């Protein structure tokens, strides 16, 4: 049984290098009496490294790491709050999407507004950037705008429409946060009640007949007057659903997830994967050239791996070098399709995270010589290594150079920087830069002042 949290968190501290040593020893030095490696039972996670999770849990239980003690304390606090929140359901919205039912997930295009809308300075930092897309005439005001209907709607890149607060995105985010936090508590803190609560949240969103979400994104990021939903809307699920599946693996490992529920959830995600692969929205998102295409790929690969469909995962991974890196990475390591956005730093990091997550997932189905970490375009030196090199001056704390592209709002990106450089540090193909990358990641964890605790528990350092 895991020791009392209060005692564990106050146990004797050790230096960070000691933490790394402990992890490495746990990972590589466990031997059987016959001299072979001892098989260690581990959760069947896809992106979160299961062996590293087991090793990190051992350190948490020993209470010898100050940073992990702090992360576990934050986990305990957040999980206590999550244990009384929810459950959430798509049924909670006040109306169904046009042409659908309450069981259908519904969101509106993130940056789209009716033609009468003006920038609200109480909501947005930089109203001078309130511009329309290339889809309509100059404005506002728009010559073709109907004051009665608000049609047509126009795109104001980087300005989030608050209408989505009344629809399903906040509930999807809250459910995901709750499930992840409670599953981590079940795994790291042996809190069986939290595991049971996470299972309750999952049943409400995915399984219960009266509250479940239909396995379809047909009404995701629709635009009134233009479309009910779009392939673009599938990005609403690209981060939550892989995190959900890794959380389910933790719940299964701790015994909090029943086999009947597991079978039903697998059926739900099998339908979801079919939707991603065969629907017009899925095909449209697969054809996207920017971060949407990247995150579609990692979304598909994560679900395919969770379902044991390695052929689908392998097909996506095999194509990703040419289809994603070859299209997106510029000759000096920039990401031109993201760097032209109004929130370019956020989008650049988001796409880089997605590419590294995809590369990490693909290591399970692709031979090392075909790793996306080492892929280079045939005609140039373009690849993920070049992306990381270009980021280095901006990744320092503080950055040694200002971000060179438009970024219309000020927002903390420490969690993204830390995630990117922790993944890079953990990539075996980049062992020569692992220490430098790990130090950059840790500087952002430290700079986040305790808000990046989840990274310490889901993406622990494994490489040095």
PDB file of N, CA, C and O in Angstrom, residues 316-388:
ATOM      1  N   UNK A 316      -0.270   5.498 -41.522  1.00  0.00           N
ATOM      2  CA  UNK A 316      -0.172   6.929 -41.242  1.00  0.00           C
ATOM      3  C   UNK A 316       1.278   7.306 -40.954  1.00  0.00           C
ATOM      4  O   UNK A 316       1.791   8.312 -41.478  1.00  0.00           O
ATOM      5  N   UNK A 317       1.959   6.508 -40.151  1.00  0.00           N
ATOM      6  CA  UNK A 317       3.337   6.816 -39.781  1.00  0.00           C
ATOM      7  C   UNK A 317       4.274   6.775 -40.983  1.00  0.00           C
ATOM      8  O   UNK A 317       5.185   7.603 -41.114  1.00  0.00           O
ATOM      9  N   UNK A 318       4.066   5.811 -41.860  1.00  0.00           N
ATOM     10  CA  UNK A 318       4.921   5.678 -43.044  1.00  0.00           C
ATOM     11  C   UNK A 318       4.808   6.896 -43.954  1.00  0.00           C
ATOM     12  O   UNK A 318       5.794   7.333 -44.559  1.00  0.00           O
ATOM     13  N   UNK A 319       3.615   7.462 -44.037  1.00  0.00           N
ATOM     14  CA  UNK A 319       3.389   8.606 -44.934  1.00  0.00           C
ATOM     15  C   UNK A 319       3.772   9.939 -44.315  1.00  0.00           C
ATOM     16  O   UNK A 319       3.924  10.939 -45.025  1.00  0.00           O
ATOM     17  N   UNK A 320       3.936   9.975 -42.990  1.00  0.00           N
ATOM     18  CA  UNK A 320       4.041  11.262 -42.294  1.00  0.00           C
ATOM     19  C   UNK A 320       5.312  12.042 -42.622  1.00  0.00           C
ATOM     20  O   UNK A 320       5.303  13.275 -42.595  1.00  0.00           O
ATOM     21  N   UNK A 321       6.400  11.369 -42.945  1.00  0.00           N
ATOM     22  CA  UNK A 321       7.622  12.091 -43.269  1.00  0.00           C
ATOM     23  C   UNK A 321       7.429  13.011 -44.460  1.00  0.00           C
ATOM     24  O   UNK A 321       7.696  14.215 -44.395  1.00  0.00           O
ATOM     25  N   UNK A 322       6.943  12.447 -45.535  1.00  0.00           N
ATOM     26  CA  UNK A 322       6.702  13.238 -46.748  1.00  0.00           C
ATOM     27  C   UNK A 322       5.502  14.150 -46.572  1.00  0.00           C
ATOM     28  O   UNK A 322       5.543  15.340 -46.919  1.00  0.00           O
ATOM     29  N   UNK A 323       4.419  13.618 -46.008  1.00  0.00           N
ATOM     30  CA  UNK A 323       3.141  14.316 -45.974  1.00  0.00           C
ATOM     31  C   UNK A 323       3.101  15.439 -44.956  1.00  0.00           C
ATOM     32  O   UNK A 323       2.426  16.461 -45.181  1.00  0.00           O
ATOM     33  N   UNK A 324       3.804  15.281 -43.834  1.00  0.00           N
ATOM     34  CA  UNK A 324       3.746  16.293 -42.779  1.00  0.00           C
ATOM     35  C   UNK A 324       5.045  17.093 -42.692  1.00  0.00           C
ATOM     36  O   UNK A 324       5.048  18.308 -42.866  1.00  0.00           O
ATOM     37  N   UNK A 325       6.158  16.424 -42.426  1.00  0.00           N
ATOM     38  CA  UNK A 325       7.424  17.140 -42.277  1.00  0.00           C
ATOM     39  C   UNK A 325       7.821  17.800 -43.592  1.00  0.00           C
ATOM     40  O   UNK A 325       8.223  18.971 -43.623  1.00  0.00           O
ATOM     41  N   UNK A 326       7.690  17.059 -44.689  1.00  0.00           N
ATOM     42  CA  UNK A 326       8.086  17.589 -45.987  1.00  0.00           C
ATOM     43  C   UNK A 326       7.285  18.801 -46.404  1.00  0.00           C
ATOM     44  O   UNK A 326       7.802  19.707 -47.062  1.00  0.00           O
ATOM     45  N   UNK A 327       6.025  18.864 -45.998  1.00  0.00           N
ATOM     46  CA  UNK A 327       5.149  19.970 -46.383  1.00  0.00           C
ATOM     47  C   UNK A 327       5.283  21.152 -45.419  1.00  0.00           C
ATOM     48  O   UNK A 327       5.218  22.310 -45.836  1.00  0.00           O
ATOM     49  N   UNK A 328       5.504  20.874 -44.151  1.00  0.00           N
ATOM     50  CA  UNK A 328       5.384  21.919 -43.138  1.00  0.00           C
ATOM     51  C   UNK A 328       6.688  22.597 -42.737  1.00  0.00           C
ATOM     52  O   UNK A 328       6.674  23.769 -42.339  1.00  0.00           O
ATOM     53  N   UNK A 329       7.793  21.896 -42.786  1.00  0.00           N
ATOM     54  CA  UNK A 329       9.051  22.447 -42.268  1.00  0.00           C
ATOM     55  C   UNK A 329       9.753  23.278 -43.333  1.00  0.00           C
ATOM     56  O   UNK A 329       9.997  22.807 -44.453  1.00  0.00           O
ATOM     57  N   UNK A 330      10.061  24.516 -42.983  1.00  0.00           N
ATOM     58  CA  UNK A 330      10.750  25.405 -43.906  1.00  0.00           C
ATOM     59  C   UNK A 330      12.238  25.116 -43.977  1.00  0.00           C
ATOM     60  O   UNK A 330      12.784  24.349 -43.167  1.00  0.00           O
ATOM     61  N   UNK A 331      12.950  25.737 -44.918  1.00  0.00           N
ATOM     62  CA  UNK A 331      14.372  25.427 -45.124  1.00  0.00           C
ATOM     63  C   UNK A 331      15.273  25.789 -43.945  1.00  0.00           C
ATOM     64  O   UNK A 331      16.360  25.240 -43.817  1.00  0.00           O
ATOM     65  N   UNK A 332      14.822  26.693 -43.066  1.00  0.00           N
ATOM     66  CA  UNK A 332      15.639  27.046 -41.900  1.00  0.00           C
ATOM     67  C   UNK A 332      15.064  26.503 -40.599  1.00  0.00           C
ATOM     68  O   UNK A 332      15.537  26.851 -39.510  1.00  0.00           O
ATOM     69  N   UNK A 333      14.022  25.667 -40.689  1.00  0.00           N
ATOM     70  CA  UNK A 333      13.439  25.070 -39.494  1.00  0.00           C
ATOM     71  C   UNK A 333      12.181  25.746 -39.007  1.00  0.00           C
ATOM     72  O   UNK A 333      11.605  25.327 -37.997  1.00  0.00           O
ATOM     73  N   UNK A 334      11.734  26.792 -39.691  1.00  0.00           N
ATOM     74  CA  UNK A 334      10.473  27.414 -39.328  1.00  0.00           C
ATOM     75  C   UNK A 334       9.308  26.540 -39.789  1.00  0.00           C
ATOM     76  O   UNK A 334       9.499  25.556 -40.500  1.00  0.00           O
ATOM     77  N   UNK A 335       8.108  26.937 -39.377  1.00  0.00           N
ATOM     78  CA  UNK A 335       6.889  26.270 -39.829  1.00  0.00           C
ATOM     79  C   UNK A 335       6.033  27.337 -40.509  1.00  0.00           C
ATOM     80  O   UNK A 335       5.165  27.947 -39.885  1.00  0.00           O
ATOM     81  N   UNK A 336       6.273  27.614 -41.780  1.00  0.00           N
ATOM     82  CA  UNK A 336       5.660  28.769 -42.435  1.00  0.00           C
ATOM     83  C   UNK A 336       4.143  28.821 -42.361  1.00  0.00           C
ATOM     84  O   UNK A 336       3.563  29.909 -42.280  1.00  0.00           O
ATOM     85  N   UNK A 337       3.471  27.661 -42.387  1.00  0.00           N
ATOM     86  CA  UNK A 337       2.012  27.669 -42.352  1.00  0.00           C
ATOM     87  C   UNK A 337       1.478  28.108 -40.993  1.00  0.00           C
ATOM     88  O   UNK A 337       0.324  28.551 -40.891  1.00  0.00           O
ATOM     89  N   UNK A 338       2.287  27.975 -39.946  1.00  0.00           N
ATOM     90  CA  UNK A 338       1.898  28.426 -38.605  1.00  0.00           C
ATOM     91  C   UNK A 338       2.423  29.829 -38.320  1.00  0.00           C
ATOM     92  O   UNK A 338       1.781  30.604 -37.604  1.00  0.00           O
ATOM     93  N   UNK A 339       3.567  30.156 -38.859  1.00  0.00           N
ATOM     94  CA  UNK A 339       4.214  31.428 -38.538  1.00  0.00           C
ATOM     95  C   UNK A 339       3.523  32.614 -39.191  1.00  0.00           C
ATOM     96  O   UNK A 339       3.822  33.775 -38.872  1.00  0.00           O
ATOM     97  N   UNK A 340       2.594  32.349 -40.093  1.00  0.00           N
ATOM     98  CA  UNK A 340       1.817  33.420 -40.715  1.00  0.00           C
ATOM     99  C   UNK A 340       0.531  33.714 -39.947  1.00  0.00           C
ATOM    100  O   UNK A 340      -0.216  34.628 -40.329  1.00  0.00           O
ATOM    101  N   UNK A 341       0.284  32.983 -38.858  1.00  0.00           N
ATOM    102  CA  UNK A 341      -0.948  33.155 -38.088  1.00  0.00           C
ATOM    103  C   UNK A 341      -0.843  34.328 -37.121  1.00  0.00           C
ATOM    104  O   UNK A 341       0.245  34.781 -36.785  1.00  0.00           O
ATOM    105  N   UNK A 342      -1.998  34.786 -36.641  1.00  0.00           N
ATOM    106  CA  UNK A 342      -1.989  35.910 -35.699  1.00  0.00           C
ATOM    107  C   UNK A 342      -1.495  35.500 -34.314  1.00  0.00           C
ATOM    108  O   UNK A 342      -1.052  36.340 -33.541  1.00  0.00           O
ATOM    109  N   UNK A 343      -1.600  34.223 -33.996  1.00  0.00           N
ATOM    110  CA  UNK A 343      -1.039  33.690 -32.742  1.00  0.00           C
ATOM    111  C   UNK A 343       0.073  32.709 -33.114  1.00  0.00           C
ATOM    112  O   UNK A 343       0.037  31.531 -32.768  1.00  0.00           O
ATOM    113  N   UNK A 344       1.079  33.212 -33.818  1.00  0.00           N
ATOM    114  CA  UNK A 344       2.055  32.335 -34.454  1.00  0.00           C
ATOM    115  C   UNK A 344       2.869  31.525 -33.449  1.00  0.00           C
ATOM    116  O   UNK A 344       3.167  30.357 -33.701  1.00  0.00           O
ATOM    117  N   UNK A 345       3.236  32.119 -32.324  1.00  0.00           N
ATOM    118  CA  UNK A 345       4.037  31.347 -31.371  1.00  0.00           C
ATOM    119  C   UNK A 345       3.223  30.189 -30.811  1.00  0.00           C
ATOM    120  O   UNK A 345       3.723  29.058 -30.694  1.00  0.00           O
ATOM    121  N   UNK A 346       1.983  30.441 -30.475  1.00  0.00           N
ATOM    122  CA  UNK A 346       1.133  29.367 -29.966  1.00  0.00           C
ATOM    123  C   UNK A 346       0.956  28.266 -30.997  1.00  0.00           C
ATOM    124  O   UNK A 346       1.034  27.068 -30.680  1.00  0.00           O
ATOM    125  N   UNK A 347       0.703  28.663 -32.250  1.00  0.00           N
ATOM    126  CA  UNK A 347       0.482  27.658 -33.284  1.00  0.00           C
ATOM    127  C   UNK A 347       1.771  26.932 -33.655  1.00  0.00           C
ATOM    128  O   UNK A 347       1.753  25.726 -33.943  1.00  0.00           O
ATOM    129  N   UNK A 348       2.887  27.638 -33.645  1.00  0.00           N
ATOM    130  CA  UNK A 348       4.165  26.993 -33.936  1.00  0.00           C
ATOM    131  C   UNK A 348       4.444  25.906 -32.892  1.00  0.00           C
ATOM    132  O   UNK A 348       4.831  24.777 -33.239  1.00  0.00           O
ATOM    133  N   UNK A 349       4.238  26.234 -31.623  1.00  0.00           N
ATOM    134  CA  UNK A 349       4.490  25.251 -30.560  1.00  0.00           C
ATOM    135  C   UNK A 349       3.468  24.121 -30.604  1.00  0.00           C
ATOM    136  O   UNK A 349       3.814  22.952 -30.390  1.00  0.00           O
ATOM    137  N   UNK A 350       2.225  24.461 -30.887  1.00  0.00           N
ATOM    138  CA  UNK A 350       1.182  23.435 -30.962  1.00  0.00           C
ATOM    139  C   UNK A 350       1.497  22.423 -32.057  1.00  0.00           C
ATOM    140  O   UNK A 350       1.378  21.205 -31.858  1.00  0.00           O
ATOM    141  N   UNK A 351       1.907  22.905 -33.216  1.00  0.00           N
ATOM    142  CA  UNK A 351       2.235  22.001 -34.312  1.00  0.00           C
ATOM    143  C   UNK A 351       3.498  21.199 -33.999  1.00  0.00           C
ATOM    144  O   UNK A 351       3.572  19.998 -34.299  1.00  0.00           O
ATOM    145  N   UNK A 352       4.485  21.850 -33.388  1.00  0.00           N
ATOM    146  CA  UNK A 352       5.708  21.121 -33.027  1.00  0.00           C
ATOM    147  C   UNK A 352       5.402  20.027 -32.018  1.00  0.00           C
ATOM    148  O   UNK A 352       5.903  18.894 -32.134  1.00  0.00           O
ATOM    149  N   UNK A 353       4.578  20.337 -31.022  1.00  0.00           N
ATOM    150  CA  UNK A 353       4.153  19.305 -30.066  1.00  0.00           C
ATOM    151  C   UNK A 353       3.486  18.148 -30.794  1.00  0.00           C
ATOM    152  O   UNK A 353       3.756  16.970 -30.511  1.00  0.00           O
ATOM    153  N   UNK A 354       2.584  18.474 -31.712  1.00  0.00           N
ATOM    154  CA  UNK A 354       1.889  17.427 -32.448  1.00  0.00           C
ATOM    155  C   UNK A 354       2.827  16.556 -33.256  1.00  0.00           C
ATOM    156  O   UNK A 354       2.689  15.323 -33.286  1.00  0.00           O
ATOM    157  N   UNK A 355       3.806  17.175 -33.906  1.00  0.00           N
ATOM    158  CA  UNK A 355       4.776  16.408 -34.694  1.00  0.00           C
ATOM    159  C   UNK A 355       5.614  15.493 -33.805  1.00  0.00           C
ATOM    160  O   UNK A 355       5.892  14.335 -34.163  1.00  0.00           O
ATOM    161  N   UNK A 356       6.027  15.998 -32.636  1.00  0.00           N
ATOM    162  CA  UNK A 356       6.828  15.171 -31.724  1.00  0.00           C
ATOM    163  C   UNK A 356       5.988  14.057 -31.106  1.00  0.00           C
ATOM    164  O   UNK A 356       6.475  12.937 -30.895  1.00  0.00           O
ATOM    165  N   UNK A 357       4.735  14.358 -30.786  1.00  0.00           N
ATOM    166  CA  UNK A 357       3.850  13.305 -30.282  1.00  0.00           C
ATOM    167  C   UNK A 357       3.642  12.222 -31.335  1.00  0.00           C
ATOM    168  O   UNK A 357       3.664  11.019 -31.025  1.00  0.00           O
ATOM    169  N   UNK A 358       3.431  12.657 -32.575  1.00  0.00           N
ATOM    170  CA  UNK A 358       3.281  11.690 -33.662  1.00  0.00           C
ATOM    171  C   UNK A 358       4.540  10.849 -33.816  1.00  0.00           C
ATOM    172  O   UNK A 358       4.474   9.619 -33.943  1.00  0.00           O
ATOM    173  N   UNK A 359       5.700  11.501 -33.788  1.00  0.00           N
ATOM    174  CA  UNK A 359       6.966  10.763 -33.913  1.00  0.00           C
ATOM    175  C   UNK A 359       7.127   9.761 -32.776  1.00  0.00           C
ATOM    176  O   UNK A 359       7.596   8.634 -32.988  1.00  0.00           O
ATOM    177  N   UNK A 360       6.715  10.161 -31.554  1.00  0.00           N
ATOM    178  CA  UNK A 360       6.822   9.260 -30.399  1.00  0.00           C
ATOM    179  C   UNK A 360       5.905   8.067 -30.567  1.00  0.00           C
ATOM    180  O   UNK A 360       6.308   6.912 -30.341  1.00  0.00           O
ATOM    181  N   UNK A 361       4.656   8.305 -30.952  1.00  0.00           N
ATOM    182  CA  UNK A 361       3.713   7.205 -31.163  1.00  0.00           C
ATOM    183  C   UNK A 361       4.195   6.259 -32.250  1.00  0.00           C
ATOM    184  O   UNK A 361       4.057   5.033 -32.142  1.00  0.00           O
ATOM    185  N   UNK A 362       4.786   6.832 -33.301  1.00  0.00           N
ATOM    186  CA  UNK A 362       5.181   6.022 -34.451  1.00  0.00           C
ATOM    187  C   UNK A 362       6.373   5.119 -34.160  1.00  0.00           C
ATOM    188  O   UNK A 362       6.634   4.182 -34.928  1.00  0.00           O
ATOM    189  N   UNK A 363       7.098   5.370 -33.084  1.00  0.00           N
ATOM    190  CA  UNK A 363       8.219   4.478 -32.748  1.00  0.00           C
ATOM    191  C   UNK A 363       7.750   3.071 -32.431  1.00  0.00           C
ATOM    192  O   UNK A 363       8.538   2.123 -32.488  1.00  0.00           O
ATOM    193  N   UNK A 364       6.467   2.901 -32.118  1.00  0.00           N
ATOM    194  CA  UNK A 364       5.960   1.566 -31.785  1.00  0.00           C
ATOM    195  C   UNK A 364       5.618   0.747 -33.016  1.00  0.00           C
ATOM    196  O   UNK A 364       5.451  -0.468 -32.919  1.00  0.00           O
ATOM    197  N   UNK A 365       5.505   1.397 -34.186  1.00  0.00           N
ATOM    198  CA  UNK A 365       5.093   0.655 -35.378  1.00  0.00           C
ATOM    199  C   UNK A 365       6.068   0.801 -36.539  1.00  0.00           C
ATOM    200  O   UNK A 365       5.900   0.137 -37.562  1.00  0.00           O
ATOM    201  N   UNK A 366       7.071   1.672 -36.400  1.00  0.00           N
ATOM    202  CA  UNK A 366       8.015   1.890 -37.495  1.00  0.00           C
ATOM    203  C   UNK A 366       9.417   1.493 -37.052  1.00  0.00           C
ATOM    204  O   UNK A 366       9.807   1.749 -35.910  1.00  0.00           O
ATOM    205  N   UNK A 367      10.202   0.876 -37.910  1.00  0.00           N
ATOM    206  CA  UNK A 367      11.585   0.546 -37.553  1.00  0.00           C
ATOM    207  C   UNK A 367      12.393   1.814 -37.305  1.00  0.00           C
ATOM    208  O   UNK A 367      12.068   2.890 -37.818  1.00  0.00           O
ATOM    209  N   UNK A 368      13.444   1.690 -36.507  1.00  0.00           N
ATOM    210  CA  UNK A 368      14.220   2.861 -36.092  1.00  0.00           C
ATOM    211  C   UNK A 368      14.787   3.629 -37.283  1.00  0.00           C
ATOM    212  O   UNK A 368      14.905   4.858 -37.238  1.00  0.00           O
ATOM    213  N   UNK A 369      15.129   2.928 -38.360  1.00  0.00           N
ATOM    214  CA  UNK A 369      15.706   3.630 -39.510  1.00  0.00           C
ATOM    215  C   UNK A 369      14.667   4.484 -40.239  1.00  0.00           C
ATOM    216  O   UNK A 369      15.019   5.299 -41.095  1.00  0.00           O
ATOM    217  N   UNK A 370      13.396   4.306 -39.915  1.00  0.00           N
ATOM    218  CA  UNK A 370      12.349   5.118 -40.519  1.00  0.00           C
ATOM    219  C   UNK A 370      11.746   6.092 -39.512  1.00  0.00           C
ATOM    220  O   UNK A 370      10.648   6.617 -39.707  1.00  0.00           O
ATOM    221  N   UNK A 371      12.456   6.369 -38.427  1.00  0.00           N
ATOM    222  CA  UNK A 371      11.946   7.231 -37.369  1.00  0.00           C
ATOM    223  C   UNK A 371      11.685   8.639 -37.891  1.00  0.00           C
ATOM    224  O   UNK A 371      12.492   9.214 -38.624  1.00  0.00           O
ATOM    225  N   UNK A 372      10.551   9.215 -37.460  1.00  0.00           N
ATOM    226  CA  UNK A 372      10.269  10.599 -37.812  1.00  0.00           C
ATOM    227  C   UNK A 372      11.215  11.563 -37.103  1.00  0.00           C
ATOM    228  O   UNK A 372      11.399  12.693 -37.553  1.00  0.00           O
ATOM    229  N   UNK A 373      11.822  11.125 -36.020  1.00  0.00           N
ATOM    230  CA  UNK A 373      12.789  11.973 -35.330  1.00  0.00           C
ATOM    231  C   UNK A 373      14.014  12.240 -36.202  1.00  0.00           C
ATOM    232  O   UNK A 373      14.647  13.290 -36.090  1.00  0.00           O
ATOM    233  N   UNK A 374      14.371  11.287 -37.043  1.00  0.00           N
ATOM    234  CA  UNK A 374      15.566  11.436 -37.877  1.00  0.00           C
ATOM    235  C   UNK A 374      15.245  11.658 -39.352  1.00  0.00           C
ATOM    236  O   UNK A 374      16.163  11.789 -40.166  1.00  0.00           O
ATOM    237  N   UNK A 375      13.958  11.708 -39.694  1.00  0.00           N
ATOM    238  CA  UNK A 375      13.576  11.884 -41.095  1.00  0.00           C
ATOM    239  C   UNK A 375      14.100  13.218 -41.622  1.00  0.00           C
ATOM    240  O   UNK A 375      13.988  14.259 -40.965  1.00  0.00           O
ATOM    241  N   UNK A 376      14.655  13.182 -42.819  1.00  0.00           N
ATOM    242  CA  UNK A 376      15.058  14.400 -43.519  1.00  0.00           C
ATOM    243  C   UNK A 376      14.502  14.350 -44.936  1.00  0.00           C
ATOM    244  O   UNK A 376      14.523  13.303 -45.584  1.00  0.00           O
ATOM    245  N   UNK A 377      14.000  15.486 -45.383  1.00  0.00           N
ATOM    246  CA  UNK A 377      13.501  15.558 -46.749  1.00  0.00           C
ATOM    247  C   UNK A 377      14.631  15.261 -47.726  1.00  0.00           C
ATOM    248  O   UNK A 377      15.766  15.725 -47.526  1.00  0.00           O
ATOM    249  N   UNK A 378      14.367  14.495 -48.768  1.00  0.00           N
ATOM    250  CA  UNK A 378      15.437  14.067 -49.686  1.00  0.00           C
ATOM    251  C   UNK A 378      16.223  15.210 -50.314  1.00  0.00           C
ATOM    252  O   UNK A 378      17.423  15.085 -50.564  1.00  0.00           O
ATOM    253  N   UNK A 379      15.558  16.344 -50.544  1.00  0.00           N
ATOM    254  CA  UNK A 379      16.215  17.430 -51.267  1.00  0.00           C
ATOM    255  C   UNK A 379      17.005  18.376 -50.371  1.00  0.00           C
ATOM    256  O   UNK A 379      17.847  19.133 -50.848  1.00  0.00           O
ATOM    257  N   UNK A 380      16.708  18.358 -49.048  1.00  0.00           N
ATOM    258  CA  UNK A 380      17.325  19.324 -48.136  1.00  0.00           C
ATOM    259  C   UNK A 380      17.594  18.669 -46.791  1.00  0.00           C
ATOM    260  O   UNK A 380      17.431  17.468 -46.624  1.00  0.00           O
ATOM    261  N   UNK A 381      17.971  19.499 -45.827  1.00  0.00           N
ATOM    262  CA  UNK A 381      18.208  19.030 -44.459  1.00  0.00           C
ATOM    263  C   UNK A 381      16.971  19.212 -43.592  1.00  0.00           C
ATOM    264  O   UNK A 381      17.051  19.123 -42.367  1.00  0.00           O
ATOM    265  N   UNK A 382      15.814  19.454 -44.211  1.00  0.00           N
ATOM    266  CA  UNK A 382      14.621  19.753 -43.435  1.00  0.00           C
ATOM    267  C   UNK A 382      14.130  18.525 -42.679  1.00  0.00           C
ATOM    268  O   UNK A 382      13.977  17.455 -43.245  1.00  0.00           O
ATOM    269  N   UNK A 383      13.887  18.714 -41.386  1.00  0.00           N
ATOM    270  CA  UNK A 383      13.397  17.648 -40.538  1.00  0.00           C
ATOM    271  C   UNK A 383      13.117  18.188 -39.150  1.00  0.00           C
ATOM    272  O   UNK A 383      13.298  19.379 -38.872  1.00  0.00           O
ATOM    273  N   UNK A 384      12.692  17.315 -38.242  1.00  0.00           N
ATOM    274  CA  UNK A 384      12.369  17.752 -36.890  1.00  0.00           C
ATOM    275  C   UNK A 384      13.592  18.252 -36.130  1.00  0.00           C
ATOM    276  O   UNK A 384      13.473  19.138 -35.278  1.00  0.00           O
ATOM    277  N   UNK A 385      14.760  17.700 -36.426  1.00  0.00           N
ATOM    278  CA  UNK A 385      15.968  18.202 -35.767  1.00  0.00           C
ATOM    279  C   UNK A 385      16.200  19.669 -36.101  1.00  0.00           C
ATOM    280  O   UNK A 385      16.596  20.466 -35.236  1.00  0.00           O
ATOM    281  N   UNK A 386      15.934  20.053 -37.335  1.00  0.00           N
ATOM    282  CA  UNK A 386      16.097  21.445 -37.742  1.00  0.00           C
ATOM    283  C   UNK A 386      15.057  22.330 -37.055  1.00  0.00           C
ATOM    284  O   UNK A 386      15.353  23.475 -36.682  1.00  0.00           O
ATOM    285  N   UNK A 387      13.855  21.811 -36.865  1.00  0.00           N
ATOM    286  CA  UNK A 387      12.819  22.552 -36.133  1.00  0.00           C
ATOM    287  C   UNK A 387      13.289  22.851 -34.715  1.00  0.00           C
ATOM    288  O   UNK A 387      13.144  23.979 -34.214  1.00  0.00           O
ATOM    289  N   UNK A 388      13.860  21.849 -34.059  1.00  0.00           N
ATOM    290  CA  UNK A 388      14.329  22.041 -32.688  1.00  0.00           C
ATOM    291  C   UNK A 388      15.481  23.043 -32.635  1.00  0.00           C
ATOM    292  O   UNK A 388      15.543  23.889 -31.724  1.00  0.00           O
TER     293      UNK A 388
END
